[in-house]
Amino acid sequence: MVKYEEIIHESAIPFKIFSFRAKSINRIIAPHWHQSTEVLFVKDGSLKITLQNKNYILHKNEFVVINPNVIHSTRSLNKNWVLCIQFPLSFLKIVTNDKFETDFIFKDINNNALENKEIATLFSKAITQTENRPKNIQYYLDLYSSGLLILKELISSYSIKNSVKSTEDKNISILNKSIAYINSNYTKDITLDDIAQHLGYSSSYCSKIIKKSLGISFKEIVDIVRLEKVVIEARKKQKSFEQIAQETGFKTYRNLYNAFYSIYQMSPKQFLQQSK
């Protein structure tokens, strides 16, 4: 579901670092955002990244840096092994003497890790350190050290000047309230005017904030929220898709099908078959 995500890290390290292995294409992380800078490195396999409605595919030894409050989602296209590091905004502000976001941000898409042997080596070392080890003092020290070295290299080689003044806090608040309203009213025929009236802003202003922040329209947000409900109900296997379409606001199976295919690139029935 499109949502704001709060990143919680372990107390031993001031950022979150872990790896995951997706065993099938069923692993889909729906659109979300957070105030941490997220780094994703693909050690094996591939990973589809959607940043503000633009799609990219990371292959072996490629990585992406996602700046704070940027809407993104991921989907594993095959079996893979991925390193994830999430640096909290507060931490980055401290270690950069408040220069991060004020003076610079990170380049978002970087698929040249193979050309930069130093950062490729750092990523490979860090992802190995995350697996099959007891979580003792040495474990945390190794990850802490690797994370800091990776951050140092990112700042040195993959930062760019930030010339845009941030208004993200206000935008995030509007998005949160909009999506909360959609979650409570998705079964109804809700419109952008309903959201605008609920928030006390004009329809054009709300539309502009949604499009600028998410890269998608109000209708697409509503469809994504509804589809999350569709998946939950469909997996219970207690109702037909026609019934689910009625109950989730799509009204007809054709509307449900079209929305589902646009997001998942497969039919609802194909999705359920792959989820077995």
Short mmCIF file of C-alpha atoms in Angstrom, two decimals:
data_model
loop_
_atom_site.label_atom_id
_atom_site.label_comp_id
_atom_site.label_asym_id
_atom_site.label_seq_id
_atom_site.Cartn_x
_atom_site.Cartn_y
_atom_site.Cartn_z
CA MET A 1 0.00 0.00 0.00
CA VAL A 2 1.26 3.50 -0.74
CA LYS A 3 2.39 4.76 2.62
CA TYR A 4 4.98 6.60 4.65
CA GLU A 5 7.36 4.11 6.23
CA GLU A 6 9.17 4.68 9.50
CA ILE A 7 12.61 3.06 9.46
CA ILE A 8 13.66 1.46 12.75
CA HIS A 9 17.32 0.52 13.16
CA GLU A 10 18.98 -1.55 15.86
CA SER A 11 20.39 0.46 18.75
CA ALA A 12 23.92 -0.83 18.14
CA ILE A 13 24.18 0.90 14.75
CA PRO A 14 22.74 4.35 13.82
CA PHE A 15 21.51 3.06 10.45
CA LYS A 16 19.86 -0.08 9.11
CA ILE A 17 21.86 -2.58 7.05
CA PHE A 18 20.64 -6.01 5.97
CA SER A 19 20.34 -8.32 2.97
CA PHE A 20 17.50 -10.35 1.52
CA ARG A 21 17.21 -13.21 -0.93
CA ALA A 22 14.03 -13.27 -3.00
CA LYS A 23 13.23 -16.77 -4.18
CA SER A 24 10.57 -15.82 -6.74
CA ILE A 25 8.94 -12.89 -8.54
CA ASN A 26 6.25 -12.75 -5.85
CA ARG A 27 8.35 -10.40 -3.72
CA ILE A 28 6.79 -6.99 -4.37
CA ILE A 29 7.32 -3.98 -2.13
CA ALA A 30 4.49 -1.55 -2.86
CA PRO A 31 5.07 2.21 -3.35
CA HIS A 32 6.22 3.94 -0.16
CA TRP A 33 8.56 6.65 1.10
CA HIS A 34 10.59 7.43 4.21
CA GLN A 35 13.05 9.95 5.60
CA SER A 36 16.03 7.65 5.23
CA THR A 37 18.39 7.50 2.27
CA GLU A 38 18.11 3.95 0.96
CA VAL A 39 20.87 2.13 -0.91
CA LEU A 40 20.08 -1.09 -2.79
CA PHE A 41 22.89 -3.21 -4.24
CA VAL A 42 22.22 -6.33 -6.32
CA LYS A 43 24.83 -9.01 -5.67
CA ASP A 44 23.04 -11.68 -7.73
CA GLY A 45 19.94 -11.74 -9.95
CA SER A 46 18.02 -8.57 -10.73
CA LEU A 47 15.67 -6.08 -9.11
CA LYS A 48 13.09 -3.78 -10.68
CA ILE A 49 13.02 -0.31 -9.12
CA THR A 50 10.21 2.19 -9.64
CA LEU A 51 11.10 5.78 -8.70
CA GLN A 52 8.24 8.26 -9.04
CA ASN A 53 6.60 6.12 -11.72
CA LYS A 54 9.80 5.55 -13.74
CA ASN A 55 11.09 1.98 -14.01
CA TYR A 56 14.69 0.81 -13.84
CA ILE A 57 16.18 -2.67 -13.67
CA LEU A 58 19.28 -3.32 -11.60
CA HIS A 59 21.43 -6.27 -12.58
CA LYS A 60 24.33 -7.99 -10.85
CA ASN A 61 26.75 -5.54 -9.20
CA GLU A 62 24.54 -2.51 -9.88
CA PHE A 63 23.02 -0.24 -7.26
CA VAL A 64 20.62 2.60 -6.65
CA VAL A 65 20.57 5.41 -4.09
CA ILE A 66 17.11 6.68 -3.12
CA ASN A 67 17.03 10.09 -1.46
CA PRO A 68 14.67 10.83 1.48
CA ASN A 69 10.95 11.29 0.79
CA VAL A 70 11.14 9.87 -2.72
CA ILE A 71 8.30 7.50 -3.63
CA HIS A 72 9.65 4.12 -4.66
CA SER A 73 8.78 0.45 -4.95
CA THR A 74 10.71 -2.71 -5.80
CA ARG A 75 9.97 -6.03 -7.40
CA SER A 76 12.24 -9.07 -7.64
CA LEU A 77 12.22 -10.33 -11.22
CA ASN A 78 13.97 -13.59 -10.34
CA LYS A 79 15.95 -15.20 -7.55
CA ASN A 80 18.32 -12.60 -6.23
CA TRP A 81 20.54 -11.44 -3.38
CA VAL A 82 20.24 -7.77 -2.45
CA LEU A 83 21.95 -5.55 0.12
CA CYS A 84 19.86 -2.76 1.66
CA ILE A 85 21.27 0.13 3.70
CA GLN A 86 19.00 2.85 5.11
CA PHE A 87 20.74 5.95 6.50
CA PRO A 88 18.35 8.09 8.64
CA LEU A 89 18.12 11.74 7.64
CA SER A 90 19.08 12.81 11.18
CA PHE A 91 22.24 10.68 11.01
CA LEU A 92 23.24 12.09 7.61
CA LYS A 93 22.69 15.62 8.91
CA ILE A 94 25.02 14.97 11.84
CA VAL A 95 27.87 13.29 9.91
CA THR A 96 27.78 15.92 7.13
CA ASN A 97 27.56 18.91 9.48
CA ASP A 98 24.04 19.62 8.18
CA LYS A 99 25.23 19.76 4.55
CA PHE A 100 23.12 16.83 3.32
CA GLU A 101 19.93 18.05 1.61
CA THR A 102 20.93 21.66 2.32
CA ASP A 103 23.92 21.60 -0.05
CA PHE A 104 23.89 18.19 -1.69
CA ILE A 105 21.90 15.00 -2.30
CA PHE A 106 22.79 11.72 -3.96
CA LYS A 107 22.50 10.75 -7.60
CA ASP A 108 19.50 8.43 -7.71
CA ILE A 109 20.30 5.82 -10.38
CA ASN A 110 23.85 4.43 -10.49
CA ASN A 111 24.40 1.35 -12.63
CA ASN A 112 28.14 1.64 -12.94
CA ALA A 113 29.26 -0.17 -9.79
CA LEU A 114 31.46 -2.43 -11.92
CA GLU A 115 33.40 0.62 -13.10
CA ASN A 116 33.99 1.71 -9.52
CA LYS A 117 35.86 -1.25 -8.09
CA GLU A 118 36.18 0.31 -4.65
CA ILE A 119 32.46 0.66 -3.98
CA ALA A 120 31.72 -2.70 -5.61
CA THR A 121 34.19 -4.30 -3.20
CA LEU A 122 32.65 -2.48 -0.23
CA PHE A 123 29.13 -3.61 -1.18
CA SER A 124 30.25 -7.22 -1.66
CA LYS A 125 32.01 -7.26 1.69
CA ALA A 126 29.02 -5.74 3.50
CA ILE A 127 26.48 -8.15 2.05
CA THR A 128 28.63 -11.11 3.09
CA GLN A 129 28.85 -9.69 6.61
CA THR A 130 25.05 -9.64 6.97
CA GLU A 131 24.55 -13.39 6.61
CA ASN A 132 24.90 -16.45 8.85
CA ARG A 133 26.74 -14.81 11.73
CA PRO A 134 25.96 -14.50 15.43
CA LYS A 135 24.91 -10.97 16.33
CA ASN A 136 27.79 -10.25 18.70
CA ILE A 137 30.05 -7.21 19.13
CA GLN A 138 32.20 -8.11 16.12
CA TYR A 139 29.13 -8.47 13.91
CA TYR A 140 27.89 -4.96 14.71
CA LEU A 141 31.36 -3.41 14.46
CA ASP A 142 31.90 -4.97 11.03
CA LEU A 143 28.58 -3.70 9.70
CA TYR A 144 29.07 -0.28 11.27
CA SER A 145 32.50 0.02 9.66
CA SER A 146 31.27 -1.17 6.24
CA GLY A 147 28.30 1.17 6.29
CA LEU A 148 30.47 4.18 7.08
CA LEU A 149 32.98 3.32 4.34
CA ILE A 150 30.14 2.95 1.82
CA LEU A 151 28.66 6.28 2.91
CA LYS A 152 32.06 7.94 2.56
CA GLU A 153 32.42 6.65 -0.99
CA LEU A 154 28.85 7.66 -1.90
CA ILE A 155 29.44 11.21 -0.67
CA SER A 156 32.78 11.37 -2.46
CA SER A 157 31.71 9.94 -5.82
CA TYR A 158 27.92 9.98 -6.09
CA SER A 159 26.70 13.26 -4.59
CA ILE A 160 25.34 16.21 -6.55
CA LYS A 161 24.52 19.80 -5.66
CA ASN A 162 20.99 20.31 -4.37
CA SER A 163 19.66 23.49 -5.94
CA VAL A 164 16.01 22.92 -5.00
CA LYS A 165 14.64 24.17 -1.70
CA SER A 166 12.78 21.40 0.09
CA THR A 167 9.07 21.63 0.78
CA GLU A 168 8.81 17.91 1.36
CA ASP A 169 7.51 18.07 4.95
CA LYS A 170 4.33 19.84 3.87
CA ASN A 171 3.96 17.59 0.82
CA ILE A 172 4.40 14.44 2.92
CA SER A 173 1.74 15.67 5.33
CA ILE A 174 -0.70 16.23 2.47
CA LEU A 175 0.08 12.81 0.99
CA ASN A 176 -0.33 11.06 4.33
CA LYS A 177 -3.69 12.67 4.95
CA SER A 178 -4.82 11.99 1.37
CA ILE A 179 -3.95 8.32 1.54
CA ALA A 180 -5.48 7.97 5.00
CA TYR A 181 -8.70 9.38 3.55
CA ILE A 182 -8.51 6.97 0.60
CA ASN A 183 -7.95 4.02 2.93
CA SER A 184 -11.12 4.92 4.81
CA ASN A 185 -13.24 5.57 1.72
CA TYR A 186 -11.84 3.39 -1.09
CA THR A 187 -15.13 1.47 -1.48
CA LYS A 188 -16.91 4.70 -2.46
CA ASP A 189 -16.76 6.76 -5.64
CA ILE A 190 -14.25 9.20 -4.18
CA THR A 191 -12.89 12.06 -6.26
CA LEU A 192 -10.04 14.54 -6.07
CA ASP A 193 -12.60 17.17 -5.04
CA ASP A 194 -13.46 15.04 -1.99
CA ILE A 195 -9.81 14.95 -0.94
CA ALA A 196 -9.37 18.70 -1.53
CA GLN A 197 -12.45 19.52 0.54
CA HIS A 198 -11.29 17.18 3.31
CA LEU A 199 -7.85 18.82 3.45
CA GLY A 200 -8.98 22.39 2.91
CA TYR A 201 -6.97 22.95 -0.27
CA SER A 202 -7.97 23.45 -3.90
CA SER A 203 -8.29 20.44 -6.19
CA SER A 204 -5.59 21.78 -8.52
CA TYR A 205 -3.14 22.21 -5.62
CA CYS A 206 -3.75 18.68 -4.32
CA SER A 207 -3.40 17.27 -7.81
CA LYS A 208 -0.10 19.12 -8.28
CA ILE A 209 1.33 17.84 -4.97
CA ILE A 210 0.29 14.26 -5.68
CA LYS A 211 1.67 14.25 -9.21
CA LYS A 212 4.91 15.99 -8.23
CA SER A 213 5.58 13.79 -5.22
CA LEU A 214 4.36 10.41 -6.44
CA GLY A 215 4.68 10.75 -10.17
CA ILE A 216 1.17 9.31 -10.52
CA SER A 217 -2.36 10.67 -10.57
CA PHE A 218 -4.99 10.68 -7.84
CA LYS A 219 -6.91 7.92 -9.67
CA GLU A 220 -3.78 5.74 -9.81
CA ILE A 221 -3.30 6.13 -6.04
CA VAL A 222 -6.89 5.04 -5.46
CA ASP A 223 -6.35 2.03 -7.73
CA ILE A 224 -3.18 1.02 -5.86
CA VAL A 225 -4.93 1.21 -2.49
CA ARG A 226 -7.86 -0.80 -3.82
CA LEU A 227 -5.57 -3.41 -5.37
CA GLU A 228 -3.92 -4.02 -2.02
CA LYS A 229 -7.37 -4.91 -0.68
CA VAL A 230 -8.01 -7.07 -3.76
CA VAL A 231 -4.86 -9.12 -3.14
CA ILE A 232 -5.76 -9.64 0.52
CA GLU A 233 -9.27 -10.82 -0.31
CA ALA A 234 -8.23 -12.92 -3.31
CA ARG A 235 -5.71 -14.88 -1.26
CA LYS A 236 -8.47 -15.90 1.14
CA LYS A 237 -10.16 -17.66 -1.82
CA GLN A 238 -13.59 -17.10 -0.30
CA LYS A 239 -15.03 -14.71 -2.91
CA SER A 240 -15.11 -14.40 -6.68
CA PHE A 241 -13.27 -11.57 -8.38
CA GLU A 242 -16.63 -10.11 -9.34
CA GLN A 243 -17.58 -9.89 -5.66
CA ILE A 244 -14.19 -8.48 -4.72
CA ALA A 245 -14.49 -5.85 -7.47
CA GLN A 246 -17.80 -4.69 -6.01
CA GLU A 247 -16.48 -4.54 -2.46
CA THR A 248 -13.23 -2.71 -3.27
CA GLY A 249 -14.75 0.09 -5.31
CA PHE A 250 -13.86 -1.18 -8.78
CA LYS A 251 -17.51 -2.08 -9.38
CA THR A 252 -16.74 -4.48 -12.28
CA TYR A 253 -14.18 -7.22 -12.85
CA ARG A 254 -13.06 -5.48 -16.05
CA ASN A 255 -12.10 -2.35 -14.11
CA LEU A 256 -10.31 -4.49 -11.53
CA TYR A 257 -8.48 -6.46 -14.23
CA ASN A 258 -7.29 -3.36 -16.07
CA ALA A 259 -5.99 -1.71 -12.89
CA PHE A 260 -4.33 -4.93 -11.72
CA TYR A 261 -2.56 -5.48 -15.02
CA SER A 262 -1.26 -1.92 -15.13
CA ILE A 263 0.42 -2.36 -11.73
CA TYR A 264 1.54 -6.01 -11.73
CA GLN A 265 1.81 -6.65 -15.49
CA MET A 266 -0.24 -9.82 -15.11
CA SER A 267 -3.84 -10.80 -14.53
CA PRO A 268 -5.23 -11.31 -10.99
CA LYS A 269 -5.52 -15.06 -11.63
CA GLN A 270 -1.93 -15.31 -12.87
CA PHE A 271 -0.76 -13.45 -9.78
CA LEU A 272 -2.56 -15.88 -7.48
CA GLN A 273 -1.14 -18.88 -9.33
CA GLN A 274 2.41 -17.56 -8.88
CA SER A 275 1.72 -16.84 -5.23
CA LYS A 276 1.01 -20.49 -4.39
#
